[in-house]
Amino acid sequence: MSFRTTSTDYVEDVSPGSGALPPRAWYASSDATSLSLNGTWRFRLSPTADAEDDSFAADGYDAGDWAEVAVPGHWVLQGDGAFGAPIYTNHLYPFPVDPPRVPTENPTGDHLRVFDLPEDWPALTDGGAVLRFDGVESCARVWLNGTDIGEFKGSRLPHEFAVGHLLKPAGNVLAVRVHQWSAGSYLEDQDQWWLPGIFRDVTLLHRPTGCAADFFVHASYDHVEGLGTLRVDSDVDGRVTVPELDIDVATGEPVTVPVEPWTAETPRLYDGVLATEGERVPLRIGFRTVALEDGLIKVNGRAILFKGVNRHEWHPERGRALDLQTMREDVLLMKRHNLNSVRTSHYPPHPAFLDLCDEYGLWVIDECDLETHGFTEQAWRDNPVDDDRWTPALLDRAARMVERDKNHPSVVMWSLGNEAGTGRGLTAMSEWIHGRDGSRLVHYEGDWNCRDTDVYSRMYADHAEVERIGRGLDGGTRLRRGLPFIQCEYGHAMGNGPGGLADYQRIFEAHERLQGGFIWEWIDHGIKHPELGYAYGGDFGEELHDGNFVCDGLIFPDRTPSPGLVEYKKVIEPVRMEGDGADGTVRITNGYDFADLSALAFVWAYQVDGETVGTGALPVPALAPGESAEVKLPEPPATGRSGESLWTVRALLAEETAWGPKDHVVAWAQLPAGERQSVSVAASAAPVAGERLITLGPGAFDARTGALRSIGGVDVAGLRLDVWRAPTDNDDGASWQDDTRWGVLWRKYGLHRMRHRLDAVERDDDALTVRTRVAPAAREIGLRTVYRWTSDGTRLKLTVSVAPEGDWKVPLPRLGIRFGLARAERVEWFGGGPGEAYPDTRSASVLGRWESSVDELQTPYVRPQENGARADVRWARIGGLRIEGDPEFWFSARRWTSEQLDTARHLTDLRSGDTVWVNLDHGQHGIGSQSCGPGPLPQYYLRAEPTEFSFVFSKIG
Ligand code: GAL
């Protein structure tokens, strides 16, 4: 066989490719043999698309000196940097925009794999074979045994080739040339790392004579009659059996029987088989009907409320090459955190993920692999989705998604793609999808007039706008006004946050038209890095990048839930419990759309001063969805103790389920029963002046400056007013945001470099008073700050009074005091916990007694920033001191200062010093979502206004 250099014109061709089979349903046969070609492949990287000829595809080619890569995998994440590096951009194309041309520098990976057919592979004369690629970024050309079998684009979509006639029993040579850039790259401008490679499975499938080819399972549910109708349309005739339902019908024939419906809450699947002459295909059938009715998205006759998340596929070491275990972990984490839906942003996921969604129960918006966001830079000129030349590629993508995933009950909507503007190509996709599958709705966010979609969808609309939409006051076309609304993205989970979720949820629940939303996004796409911990944009020397905008998930790169996920779990909990702990009743409401409460067991606990003094079961009726009941709490346990008292009611899984253990907490509420008594310290001791020190009760102060030196012998360093926090990503806001990017303004006004001027140290009979003015250079604004110390002889009380001066145009980041302790390891507190909380992220903060090491108090945001505050703290013990707040305070402690936290770019930049810096805050500014969405709501602003707060210190023991 002779070889020539194949033209590389296909790389820049707008067409989807050539040689592939028409798309069809993705399934695993029960009896047809298959061979996974995953594993170690030979690999050669070239700098351009045409640097090498294609002789490597020939039989007998010696690739002995080539490197190796793992398939599935991305070559840039392998080879310790020898194979190039990942590039992160949000929407900017990392190459000149000149569609469909791509740069000459086009990393091209030749992949080679020699394989034998397994012993049990049927005779080569029996049927055929199909070679399937589940995902290759971004363009591949394939040869089998020296024959060029085609080329394709559409990275996160399957491509199959008929190869039966080319196979031999042994020594088959599969050669795949993968180009990082292609015309397809213009359609794949999603906000994520650019990661070339064969990143999903490669499989050889035997196709017996008479095998099933493509089939479409139609399984609807009539909620009025309780009947399911099944019809399996199959390209190849056969029979469909569902033993549990006594179904045995021919393909194409409908059958109606009583069934239990499938919903995300009750994911009832029936096992069936499609048997054609040559093959048996297992079916997992879920009966459900999705409809747009009365302007609402209804499933089985009921409107649903999406409590969702946007999920990119991500693994910190393997990128988008996900194993089943990781996919399952995602689904389990979602279920355990009360999520009920996923938008597969912004491409169809690995098909196994959808199997898991069917099985465990999640509503899915399956999104096509399409985004052309970079064209926004040129006002959408030349946008491929509005250029007929590209329409075949768009339709090919739509078809590959729909055909592959059409048999999943979990998929309730098809999404045309993301951020691709509008245009004829999108309309063509929508028309094709509607024609092919009338049993689901079509989604697309970029179409605010809803020409191509069945729902009005937006991203990052602020609370006020969502409320207006809910009330139908948002205007828009007539068509749009009649449609339901979802936020396909909201709550930007970048770094600390997102804030304001509870406020959104209240609005969603108050208006029928609002059918919930999807947090942006599931996981931080940090890449594990030997020196940096997790790398983000710019860490690989990219000339163009968007920094840590790629780390904006509810879980950290290692899949540990971040406080954002814990907050979201609480905000969307499916059972609401409200009431008055003092009168002993709790109103329980079932917030599920379909399930009753029979799977849950309720328990109560009664706390006095944070200590649990009694627990028990709380009988609650198995309320139907939407139903409420008043439930009487028992008599509070007689403890004889007075103090702050509180009921906690929890809804637990009564039994182990597919996704959670028995006793897993699904929902909870705390109902105050008796108030906290205020702290009182009689100012009975007088300050005594010594030569260098003034003493007051247990406190020792510098005689000249009035600075606190120690309390009961415990050294206290640098106690003073503190207003600075290391700005969070949401404080800093995104570059395109308006004039309320507080993180930026705080720096402009100098709040990170406040100066403390000492005005007076005054000694009275019962107090030591230190008067100061705290202000930044170059500005007129300042905070008159008075520290007033009193003592009853054993305890030391500090009252801080703050009076702003000048024209404060910005809120404060925080307001409180900071000081250093030399020996502090563990912290105990009575207040909110166990995790961090901020004014608009505090729903999940549980009042009680907590204990932690200082290190465990830190939340490891990939880019270091303010974190770790505990809310509503009554008292805390740390470093030999007990601190009580009047009123309650925000507590944080760390082994570095806020200034050090502020300069760190990665967690590995943070070095523990000898001092533990403790912040006791009277206030914290809200968090919001401005790294992409709206900032904190006004009620969460920490305004500069006259304020007074106190702390009482005593030495422990
Ligand atoms: C949206 C986009 C997402 C992501 C997000 C910000 O505009 O659809 O892909 O970029 O913003 O993280």
PDB file of N, CA and C in Angstrom, residues 753-780:
ATOM      1  N   ARG A 753      -5.602  49.952  53.451  1.00  0.00           N
ATOM      2  CA  ARG A 753      -4.414  50.555  54.048  1.00  0.00           C
ATOM      3  C   ARG A 753      -4.825  51.662  55.015  1.00  0.00           C
ATOM      4  N   MET A 754      -5.700  51.273  55.919  1.00  0.00           N
ATOM      5  CA  MET A 754      -6.182  52.249  56.884  1.00  0.00           C
ATOM      6  C   MET A 754      -5.059  52.590  57.864  1.00  0.00           C
ATOM      7  N   ARG A 755      -5.017  53.856  58.253  1.00  0.00           N
ATOM      8  CA  ARG A 755      -4.050  54.328  59.251  1.00  0.00           C
ATOM      9  C   ARG A 755      -4.795  54.607  60.554  1.00  0.00           C
ATOM     10  N   HIS A 756      -4.117  54.327  61.669  1.00  0.00           N
ATOM     11  CA  HIS A 756      -4.767  54.499  62.981  1.00  0.00           C
ATOM     12  C   HIS A 756      -4.074  55.645  63.719  1.00  0.00           C
ATOM     13  N   ARG A 757      -4.764  56.720  63.870  1.00  0.00           N
ATOM     14  CA  ARG A 757      -4.176  57.860  64.587  1.00  0.00           C
ATOM     15  C   ARG A 757      -4.650  57.817  66.028  1.00  0.00           C
ATOM     16  N   LEU A 758      -3.688  57.969  66.943  1.00  0.00           N
ATOM     17  CA  LEU A 758      -4.049  57.955  68.364  1.00  0.00           C
ATOM     18  C   LEU A 758      -4.351  59.383  68.805  1.00  0.00           C
ATOM     19  N   ASP A 759      -5.554  59.586  69.316  1.00  0.00           N
ATOM     20  CA  ASP A 759      -5.921  60.937  69.746  1.00  0.00           C
ATOM     21  C   ASP A 759      -5.852  61.124  71.253  1.00  0.00           C
ATOM     22  N   ALA A 760      -6.189  60.093  72.007  1.00  0.00           N
ATOM     23  CA  ALA A 760      -6.154  60.261  73.463  1.00  0.00           C
ATOM     24  C   ALA A 760      -6.195  58.922  74.166  1.00  0.00           C
ATOM     25  N   VAL A 761      -5.521  58.864  75.313  1.00  0.00           N
ATOM     26  CA  VAL A 761      -5.646  57.712  76.211  1.00  0.00           C
ATOM     27  C   VAL A 761      -6.155  58.288  77.527  1.00  0.00           C
ATOM     28  N   GLU A 762      -7.349  57.892  77.950  1.00  0.00           N
ATOM     29  CA  GLU A 762      -7.959  58.512  79.125  1.00  0.00           C
ATOM     30  C   GLU A 762      -8.246  57.463  80.188  1.00  0.00           C
ATOM     31  N   ARG A 763      -7.886  57.798  81.368  1.00  0.00           N
ATOM     32  CA  ARG A 763      -8.113  56.891  82.489  1.00  0.00           C
ATOM     33  C   ARG A 763      -9.151  57.508  83.412  1.00  0.00           C
ATOM     34  N   ASP A 764     -10.283  56.794  83.655  1.00  0.00           N
ATOM     35  CA  ASP A 764     -11.289  57.266  84.617  1.00  0.00           C
ATOM     36  C   ASP A 764     -11.272  56.323  85.796  1.00  0.00           C
ATOM     37  N   ASP A 765     -12.256  56.538  86.658  1.00  0.00           N
ATOM     38  CA  ASP A 765     -12.393  55.643  87.811  1.00  0.00           C
ATOM     39  C   ASP A 765     -12.728  54.240  87.383  1.00  0.00           C
ATOM     40  N   ASP A 766     -13.537  54.124  86.335  1.00  0.00           N
ATOM     41  CA  ASP A 766     -14.013  52.798  85.985  1.00  0.00           C
ATOM     42  C   ASP A 766     -13.721  52.403  84.552  1.00  0.00           C
ATOM     43  N   ALA A 767     -12.901  53.145  83.830  1.00  0.00           N
ATOM     44  CA  ALA A 767     -12.654  52.788  82.433  1.00  0.00           C
ATOM     45  C   ALA A 767     -11.344  53.350  81.919  1.00  0.00           C
ATOM     46  N   LEU A 768     -10.847  52.632  80.927  1.00  0.00           N
ATOM     47  CA  LEU A 768      -9.712  53.142  80.165  1.00  0.00           C
ATOM     48  C   LEU A 768     -10.254  53.413  78.765  1.00  0.00           C
ATOM     49  N   THR A 769     -10.095  54.628  78.316  1.00  0.00           N
ATOM     50  CA  THR A 769     -10.677  54.981  77.022  1.00  0.00           C
ATOM     51  C   THR A 769      -9.577  55.397  76.070  1.00  0.00           C
ATOM     52  N   VAL A 770      -9.588  54.807  74.886  1.00  0.00           N
ATOM     53  CA  VAL A 770      -8.582  55.143  73.878  1.00  0.00           C
ATOM     54  C   VAL A 770      -9.324  55.715  72.676  1.00  0.00           C
ATOM     55  N   ARG A 771      -8.979  56.934  72.328  1.00  0.00           N
ATOM     56  CA  ARG A 771      -9.680  57.594  71.217  1.00  0.00           C
ATOM     57  C   ARG A 771      -8.771  57.619  69.985  1.00  0.00           C
ATOM     58  N   THR A 772      -9.333  57.237  68.862  1.00  0.00           N
ATOM     59  CA  THR A 772      -8.524  57.166  67.634  1.00  0.00           C
ATOM     60  C   THR A 772      -9.342  57.643  66.440  1.00  0.00           C
ATOM     61  N   ARG A 773      -8.629  57.811  65.347  1.00  0.00           N
ATOM     62  CA  ARG A 773      -9.321  58.023  64.057  1.00  0.00           C
ATOM     63  C   ARG A 773      -8.653  57.094  63.048  1.00  0.00           C
ATOM     64  N   VAL A 774      -9.466  56.320  62.400  1.00  0.00           N
ATOM     65  CA  VAL A 774      -8.969  55.296  61.486  1.00  0.00           C
ATOM     66  C   VAL A 774      -9.345  55.730  60.074  1.00  0.00           C
ATOM     67  N   ALA A 775      -8.332  55.933  59.210  1.00  0.00           N
ATOM     68  CA  ALA A 775      -8.633  56.521  57.900  1.00  0.00           C
ATOM     69  C   ALA A 775      -7.525  56.202  56.906  1.00  0.00           C
ATOM     70  N   PRO A 776      -7.872  56.183  55.613  1.00  0.00           N
ATOM     71  CA  PRO A 776      -6.866  55.919  54.591  1.00  0.00           C
ATOM     72  C   PRO A 776      -6.171  57.194  54.122  1.00  0.00           C
ATOM     73  N   ALA A 777      -4.961  57.070  53.672  1.00  0.00           N
ATOM     74  CA  ALA A 777      -4.246  58.208  53.106  1.00  0.00           C
ATOM     75  C   ALA A 777      -5.009  58.726  51.901  1.00  0.00           C
ATOM     76  N   ALA A 778      -4.883  59.987  51.664  1.00  0.00           N
ATOM     77  CA  ALA A 778      -5.407  60.647  50.464  1.00  0.00           C
ATOM     78  C   ALA A 778      -6.912  60.865  50.465  1.00  0.00           C
ATOM     79  N   ARG A 779      -7.585  60.474  51.555  1.00  0.00           N
ATOM     80  CA  ARG A 779      -9.046  60.590  51.551  1.00  0.00           C
ATOM     81  C   ARG A 779      -9.531  61.341  52.777  1.00  0.00           C
ATOM     82  N   GLU A 780     -10.695  61.936  52.642  1.00  0.00           N
ATOM     83  CA  GLU A 780     -11.276  62.647  53.788  1.00  0.00           C
ATOM     84  C   GLU A 780     -12.085  61.705  54.675  1.00  0.00           C
TER      85      GLU A 780
END
